[in-house]
Amino acid sequence: MISEDRIRELAGRRTSTVVTSCYLDVDGRRHPRPADYAAPLERLMRDGRERAAGFGPEAARSVAADLDRIADWVRRGFDRSRVRGLAFFACSDDGWFEVVESPLPVANGIVVNHTPHVRPLESVLQAYERFAVVLVDRQRARLFRFELGELTEHTEVFEAALRDVTAAAAGPGHPAQGSRGAAVQRRIDEAAHRNLKHAADVAFAELQRRPVDHVILGGPHEVVVEFEGLLHPWVRQRVVDRLAIPATAGADEVRQAALCVEAAVARRNEAALVERLRDGVGTGAGVAGLEATLAALVERRVDVLLVSDGYETEGWRCRSCRYLGPLGRRCPVCATEMDLVADVVEEAVEEALANSCRVQMVRESADLDVLGRIGALLRF
Ligand SMILES: [Zn+2]
């Protein structure tokens, strides 16, 4: 998976000849069958061979071996449920081959150079929403980060804080007979409250140090309510959900719960973007429909491209100036004869990704369908 450290390590890698950096979009929402990305992969292999030729025969041999290995890797298959983009970095001369699986789609592309091309991975890292999961009960607090599909536990941040609540409650003093039970209970509650307050402070410090976009809380309902009240507003504003899972839950249970919340947040984000698009069309903030959207892409005005899942239609692409349009055959920009492409929507997505626009696939949105199944929020 992707991390800052891994990207830095890749970027710093030096090899004896050239490095092949290859990105393949395998997003299951647009490419349901492996055959759907076989043709783009073929095209990348061809481009790669052409580019390698410019570096001399020795480099070309190394790149050819890199490409074979990449094609083999893709053919063998991978877990498509959580991988939507692949990045390969290879230098066969040095016996180096690395695959980075991305939970967000990447634009198809191949670069042959003396250093690895990591910028698309940086964009994925920036676009990805980060979650923290904080589980609490009267005895403990646990903190997890859920980023790029991976769950990691960071409960050690609380360790200095964790005192045995019962031991704290048994502290000095001998309450009078009769009220003993109530006094002990009060001390237990006070100690639990102090620990919760401390956990809330520690969680704030930790999440300030390495920020997240969303916080998920979990544990017994009344403890979660109390804990939420103790959180710094910065953390409280980021709480997206409260889960009825025990604070002792296993990593698998936490991960499943986080995945569900992540999916719900994604659906909410999708709906909010479609609403912004609906409101923006006509005001200049957005365009809808194939023709207007392709025009905005060509003019590099797109900030977010929205596409209905499964939308495909044919169109035209100019090889010379990259113009995209619904009608051919002569390019209205440079008058070159354009190519008829089977799916101009796919070309639009690639173009958007290549220009570092955000691409949002939208599931079952009647609002977007009415707008023509494709649209864009504009930069200007
Ligand atoms: Zn043209």
Coordinates of C-alpha atoms and ligand atoms in Angstrom, one line a residue:
M1 CA 0.0 0.0 0.0
I2 CA 1.0 3.6 -0.4
S3 CA 2.6 5.7 2.4
E4 CA 4.7 8.9 2.5
D5 CA 7.7 6.7 3.6
R6 CA 7.2 4.3 0.7
I7 CA 6.9 7.1 -1.8
R8 CA 10.0 8.8 -0.5
E9 CA 11.9 5.6 -0.6
L10 CA 10.8 5.0 -4.2
A11 CA 11.6 8.5 -5.2
G12 CA 15.1 8.2 -3.8
R13 CA 15.9 4.9 -5.6
R14 CA 18.9 5.0 -8.0
T15 CA 19.5 2.3 -10.5
S16 CA 22.4 1.4 -12.9
T17 CA 20.3 1.9 -16.0
V18 CA 16.8 3.2 -16.5
V19 CA 13.6 2.7 -14.4
T20 CA 10.3 1.7 -15.9
S21 CA 7.4 3.4 -14.0
C22 CA 4.0 2.1 -15.2
Y23 CA 0.6 3.0 -14.0
L24 CA -2.5 1.0 -14.8
D25 CA -6.1 1.9 -14.0
V26 CA -7.9 -1.2 -12.9
D27 CA -10.9 0.4 -11.3
G28 CA -13.6 -2.2 -11.0
R29 CA -16.3 0.5 -11.3
R30 CA -15.2 1.2 -14.9
H31 CA -13.4 -2.0 -15.8
P32 CA -15.6 -4.8 -14.4
R33 CA -13.7 -7.5 -16.3
P34 CA -9.9 -8.0 -16.5
A35 CA -10.3 -8.0 -20.3
D36 CA -11.3 -4.3 -20.0
Y37 CA -7.8 -3.2 -19.1
A38 CA -6.0 -5.7 -21.3
A39 CA -6.1 -3.2 -24.3
P40 CA -4.8 -0.2 -22.3
L41 CA -2.0 -2.5 -20.9
E42 CA -1.1 -3.5 -24.5
R43 CA -0.9 0.2 -25.4
L44 CA 1.3 1.0 -22.4
M45 CA 3.7 -1.9 -23.3
R46 CA 4.0 -0.4 -26.8
D47 CA 4.6 3.1 -25.5
G48 CA 7.2 1.8 -23.0
R49 CA 9.2 0.0 -25.8
E50 CA 9.2 3.1 -27.9
R51 CA 10.4 5.3 -25.1
A52 CA 13.1 2.9 -24.0
A53 CA 14.6 2.9 -27.5
G54 CA 15.8 6.5 -26.9
F55 CA 18.0 5.3 -24.0
G56 CA 20.2 2.9 -26.1
P57 CA 20.1 -0.9 -26.6
E58 CA 21.2 -1.9 -23.1
A59 CA 18.4 0.2 -21.5
A60 CA 15.9 -1.1 -24.0
R61 CA 16.7 -4.7 -23.1
S62 CA 16.2 -3.9 -19.4
V63 CA 12.9 -2.1 -20.1
A64 CA 11.6 -5.0 -22.3
A65 CA 12.2 -7.4 -19.5
D66 CA 10.4 -5.0 -17.1
L67 CA 7.4 -4.8 -19.4
D68 CA 7.2 -8.6 -19.6
R69 CA 7.3 -8.9 -15.9
I70 CA 4.6 -6.3 -15.5
A71 CA 2.3 -8.0 -18.0
D72 CA 2.9 -11.3 -16.3
W73 CA 2.0 -9.8 -12.9
V74 CA -1.3 -8.4 -14.2
R75 CA -2.2 -11.6 -15.9
R76 CA -1.7 -13.6 -12.7
G77 CA -4.4 -11.6 -11.1
F78 CA -4.8 -9.7 -7.8
D79 CA -7.4 -8.7 -5.2
R80 CA -9.7 -6.4 -7.2
S81 CA -12.1 -5.7 -4.3
R82 CA -9.7 -3.2 -2.8
V83 CA -7.3 -2.3 -5.6
R84 CA -8.4 0.3 -8.2
G85 CA -5.0 1.3 -9.5
L86 CA -1.6 -0.3 -9.9
A87 CA 1.9 1.3 -10.0
F88 CA 4.9 -0.7 -11.1
F89 CA 8.5 0.3 -10.7
A90 CA 11.2 -1.9 -12.2
C91 CA 14.7 -2.1 -13.4
S92 CA 15.5 -5.6 -14.5
D93 CA 19.2 -4.9 -14.8
D94 CA 19.3 -4.4 -11.1
G95 CA 16.7 -7.2 -10.4
W96 CA 14.4 -4.5 -9.0
F97 CA 10.6 -5.0 -9.3
E98 CA 8.0 -3.3 -7.1
V99 CA 4.2 -3.1 -7.2
V100 CA 2.2 -0.5 -5.3
E101 CA -1.5 -1.2 -5.1
S102 CA -3.7 1.9 -4.9
P103 CA -7.2 2.0 -3.4
L104 CA -8.0 5.0 -5.7
P105 CA -7.8 4.9 -9.5
V106 CA -4.7 6.2 -11.3
A107 CA -4.3 7.4 -14.9
N108 CA -2.7 5.0 -17.3
G109 CA 0.8 6.0 -18.1
I110 CA 4.3 4.8 -18.6
V111 CA 7.5 6.7 -18.0
V112 CA 11.1 5.5 -18.7
N113 CA 13.7 7.6 -17.0
H114 CA 16.7 7.5 -14.7
T115 CA 14.5 7.9 -11.6
P116 CA 11.1 6.5 -10.6
H117 CA 8.0 8.6 -11.5
V118 CA 6.1 8.9 -8.2
R119 CA 3.9 12.0 -8.6
P120 CA 0.6 10.1 -9.3
L121 CA 1.1 8.3 -6.0
E122 CA 1.5 11.6 -4.2
S123 CA -1.8 12.7 -5.7
V124 CA -3.5 9.5 -4.5
L125 CA -2.2 10.1 -1.0
Q126 CA -3.5 13.6 -1.0
A127 CA -6.9 12.7 -2.3
Y128 CA -7.5 9.8 0.1
E129 CA -9.6 10.5 3.2
R130 CA -8.1 9.4 6.4
F131 CA -10.0 7.9 9.3
A132 CA -9.2 7.4 13.0
V133 CA -11.2 4.9 15.1
V134 CA -11.2 5.5 18.9
L135 CA -12.7 2.8 21.1
V136 CA -13.5 3.5 24.7
D137 CA -15.0 1.9 27.7
R138 CA -14.6 2.4 31.5
Q139 CA -11.3 0.5 31.5
R140 CA -9.5 1.4 28.3
A141 CA -9.1 3.6 25.3
R142 CA -7.7 2.3 21.9
L143 CA -6.8 4.3 18.8
F144 CA -6.6 3.0 15.3
R145 CA -5.8 4.7 12.0
F146 CA -7.6 3.5 8.9
E147 CA -5.9 4.9 5.9
L148 CA -5.7 3.6 2.3
G149 CA -7.6 0.5 3.2
E150 CA -5.2 -0.5 6.0
L151 CA -6.0 -0.5 9.7
T152 CA -3.1 0.1 12.2
E153 CA -3.4 0.2 16.0
H154 CA -1.8 3.1 17.9
T155 CA -3.1 2.4 21.4
E156 CA 0.4 2.9 22.8
V157 CA -0.3 6.7 22.7
F158 CA -2.6 6.1 25.7
E159 CA -0.3 3.8 27.6
A160 CA 1.2 6.5 29.8
A161 CA -2.3 7.4 30.7
L162 CA -3.8 4.1 31.4
R163 CA -4.2 3.5 35.1
D164 CA -6.2 0.6 36.5
V165 CA -9.5 2.3 37.3
T166 CA -10.3 -0.1 40.1
A167 CA -6.9 0.3 41.7
A168 CA -7.3 4.1 41.6
A169 CA -10.7 3.8 43.2
A170 CA -9.4 1.7 46.0
G171 CA -7.0 4.6 46.9
P172 CA -6.5 6.1 50.3
G173 CA -9.2 6.6 52.9
H174 CA -11.7 4.2 54.5
P175 CA -15.2 5.3 53.9
A176 CA -17.7 4.8 56.7
Q177 CA -19.7 1.6 57.0
G178 CA -22.9 1.5 55.1
S179 CA -22.0 4.1 52.5
R180 CA -18.9 2.2 51.5
G181 CA -20.4 0.7 48.3
A182 CA -21.6 4.1 47.1
A183 CA -18.3 5.8 47.8
V184 CA -16.3 3.2 46.0
Q185 CA -18.7 3.4 43.1
R186 CA -18.3 7.2 43.0
R187 CA -14.5 6.9 43.0
I188 CA -14.7 4.4 40.2
D189 CA -16.8 6.8 38.2
E190 CA -14.5 9.7 38.9
A191 CA -11.4 7.7 38.0
A192 CA -13.1 6.5 34.8
H193 CA -14.1 10.1 34.0
R194 CA -10.5 11.3 34.6
N195 CA -9.2 8.5 32.3
L196 CA -11.7 9.4 29.6
K197 CA -10.8 13.0 29.8
H198 CA -7.1 12.1 29.6
A199 CA -7.9 9.8 26.6
A200 CA -9.8 12.6 24.9
D201 CA -6.8 15.0 25.4
V202 CA -4.3 12.3 24.2
A203 CA -6.5 11.6 21.1
F204 CA -6.6 15.3 20.3
A205 CA -2.8 15.6 20.5
E206 CA -2.2 12.5 18.5
L207 CA -4.7 13.5 15.8
Q208 CA -3.2 17.0 15.6
R209 CA 0.2 15.5 15.1
R210 CA -1.0 13.5 12.1
P211 CA -4.4 14.7 11.1
V212 CA -7.4 12.7 9.9
D213 CA -10.5 13.7 8.0
H214 CA -12.9 11.6 10.0
V215 CA -13.2 10.1 13.4
I216 CA -15.2 7.0 14.3
L217 CA -16.0 6.3 17.9
G218 CA -16.9 3.0 19.4
G219 CA -17.8 1.4 22.7
P220 CA -20.7 1.2 25.2
H221 CA -23.2 3.9 24.2
E222 CA -23.1 5.9 27.5
V223 CA -19.3 5.9 27.6
V224 CA -19.1 7.1 24.0
V225 CA -21.6 9.9 24.7
E226 CA -19.5 11.0 27.8
F227 CA -16.2 10.7 25.8
E228 CA -17.6 12.7 22.9
G229 CA -18.5 15.5 25.2
L230 CA -14.9 15.6 26.5
L231 CA -13.3 15.8 23.1
H232 CA -11.7 18.9 21.8
P233 CA -14.1 20.6 19.2
W234 CA -11.5 19.9 16.5
V235 CA -11.9 16.2 17.0
R236 CA -15.6 16.4 17.8
Q237 CA -16.3 18.1 14.4
R238 CA -14.7 15.2 12.7
V239 CA -16.8 12.5 14.3
V240 CA -18.8 10.8 11.5
D241 CA -20.2 7.8 13.3
R242 CA -20.6 6.0 16.6
L243 CA -20.3 2.2 16.5
A244 CA -21.9 -0.3 18.9
I245 CA -18.8 -2.5 19.0
P246 CA -16.9 -3.4 22.2
A247 CA -13.7 -1.5 23.0
T248 CA -12.0 -5.0 23.1
A249 CA -13.0 -5.7 19.5
G250 CA -10.5 -7.5 17.3
A251 CA -8.8 -5.8 14.4
D252 CA -11.0 -7.6 11.8
E253 CA -14.1 -6.3 13.5
V254 CA -12.8 -2.8 13.7
R255 CA -11.7 -2.9 10.0
Q256 CA -15.1 -4.2 8.8
A257 CA -16.8 -1.4 10.8
A258 CA -14.4 1.2 9.4
L259 CA -15.0 0.0 5.8
C260 CA -18.8 0.4 6.3
V261 CA -18.4 3.9 7.6
E262 CA -16.0 4.8 4.8
A263 CA -18.5 3.6 2.2
A264 CA -21.2 5.6 3.8
V265 CA -19.0 8.7 3.8
A266 CA -18.1 8.1 0.2
R267 CA -21.8 7.9 -0.7
R268 CA -22.5 11.2 1.2
N269 CA -19.6 12.9 -0.6
E270 CA -20.9 11.7 -4.0
A271 CA -24.4 13.0 -3.2
A272 CA -22.9 16.4 -2.1
L273 CA -20.9 16.7 -5.3
V274 CA -23.9 15.9 -7.5
E275 CA -25.9 18.6 -5.5
R276 CA -23.1 21.1 -6.1
L277 CA -23.1 20.2 -9.8
R278 CA -26.9 20.6 -10.0
D279 CA -26.7 24.0 -8.3
G280 CA -23.6 25.1 -10.3
V281 CA -24.9 24.3 -13.8
G282 CA -26.0 27.6 -15.3
T283 CA -24.1 29.7 -12.8
G284 CA -20.7 29.0 -14.4
A285 CA -19.5 26.8 -11.5
G286 CA -20.4 23.6 -13.3
V287 CA -21.2 22.0 -16.6
A288 CA -23.3 19.0 -17.4
G289 CA -23.7 16.7 -20.4
L290 CA -21.1 15.1 -22.6
E291 CA -20.4 18.0 -25.0
A292 CA -20.0 20.7 -22.4
T293 CA -18.0 18.5 -20.1
L294 CA -15.6 17.4 -22.8
A295 CA -15.2 21.0 -23.8
A296 CA -14.3 22.0 -20.2
L297 CA -11.8 19.2 -20.0
V298 CA -10.1 20.3 -23.2
E299 CA -10.0 23.9 -21.9
R300 CA -8.4 22.5 -18.6
R301 CA -11.2 24.1 -16.5
V302 CA -12.2 20.9 -14.7
D303 CA -11.7 20.6 -11.0
V304 CA -13.9 17.5 -10.3
L305 CA -15.2 15.2 -13.1
L306 CA -18.4 13.4 -12.2
V307 CA -19.4 10.3 -14.1
S308 CA -22.4 7.9 -13.6
D309 CA -21.1 4.3 -13.1
G310 CA -21.3 2.3 -16.3
Y311 CA -21.7 5.3 -18.6
E312 CA -20.1 4.6 -21.9
T313 CA -20.5 6.2 -25.3
E314 CA -18.4 6.7 -28.5
G315 CA -16.8 9.9 -29.5
W316 CA -13.7 11.4 -31.0
R317 CA -10.1 12.1 -29.9
C318 CA -7.5 14.2 -31.7
R319 CA -4.2 12.5 -31.5
S320 CA -2.3 15.7 -32.3
C321 CA -3.8 18.2 -29.8
R322 CA -5.7 15.8 -27.4
Y323 CA -9.1 17.4 -28.2
L324 CA -12.0 15.3 -27.1
G325 CA -15.5 15.7 -28.5
P326 CA -18.7 14.0 -29.3
L327 CA -18.6 14.7 -33.0
G328 CA -16.0 14.0 -35.7
R329 CA -14.2 13.7 -37.8
R330 CA -12.2 16.9 -38.3
C331 CA -10.7 18.4 -35.1
P332 CA -12.2 21.8 -34.5
V333 CA -9.0 23.0 -32.8
C334 CA -6.2 21.9 -35.2
A335 CA -8.2 20.5 -38.2
T336 CA -6.4 17.0 -37.9
E337 CA -8.5 13.9 -38.7
M338 CA -9.5 12.5 -35.4
D339 CA -9.8 8.9 -34.2
L340 CA -13.2 7.4 -33.4
V341 CA -13.0 6.0 -29.9
A342 CA -15.4 3.3 -28.6
D343 CA -15.7 5.0 -25.2
V344 CA -15.0 8.7 -25.1
V345 CA -16.0 8.7 -21.4
E346 CA -13.0 6.5 -20.6
E347 CA -10.8 8.9 -22.5
A348 CA -12.3 11.8 -20.5
V349 CA -11.5 10.0 -17.2
E350 CA -7.9 9.4 -18.3
E351 CA -7.5 13.0 -19.4
A352 CA -8.9 14.2 -16.1
L353 CA -6.6 11.9 -14.0
A354 CA -3.7 13.0 -16.1
N355 CA -4.4 16.6 -15.4
S356 CA -4.7 15.9 -11.7
C357 CA -8.4 16.6 -11.6
R358 CA -10.4 14.6 -9.1
V359 CA -12.6 11.9 -10.7
Q360 CA -15.8 10.9 -8.9
M361 CA -17.7 7.9 -10.1
V362 CA -21.3 8.2 -9.0
R363 CA -23.5 5.3 -8.2
E364 CA -27.2 5.3 -8.9
S365 CA -27.8 9.0 -8.9
A366 CA -31.1 10.0 -10.7
D367 CA -29.9 13.7 -10.4
L368 CA -26.7 13.0 -12.4
D369 CA -28.6 10.8 -14.9
V370 CA -31.0 13.7 -15.6
L371 CA -28.0 16.0 -16.1
G372 CA -26.6 13.7 -18.8
R373 CA -24.7 11.1 -16.7
I374 CA -21.5 13.2 -16.8
G375 CA -20.6 16.7 -15.6
A376 CA -17.8 18.7 -14.1
L377 CA -17.3 21.3 -11.3
L378 CA -15.0 24.0 -12.7
R379 CA -11.9 25.7 -11.5
F380 CA -12.9 28.9 -13.1
Ligands
ZN1 ZN -6.7 18.7 -32.7

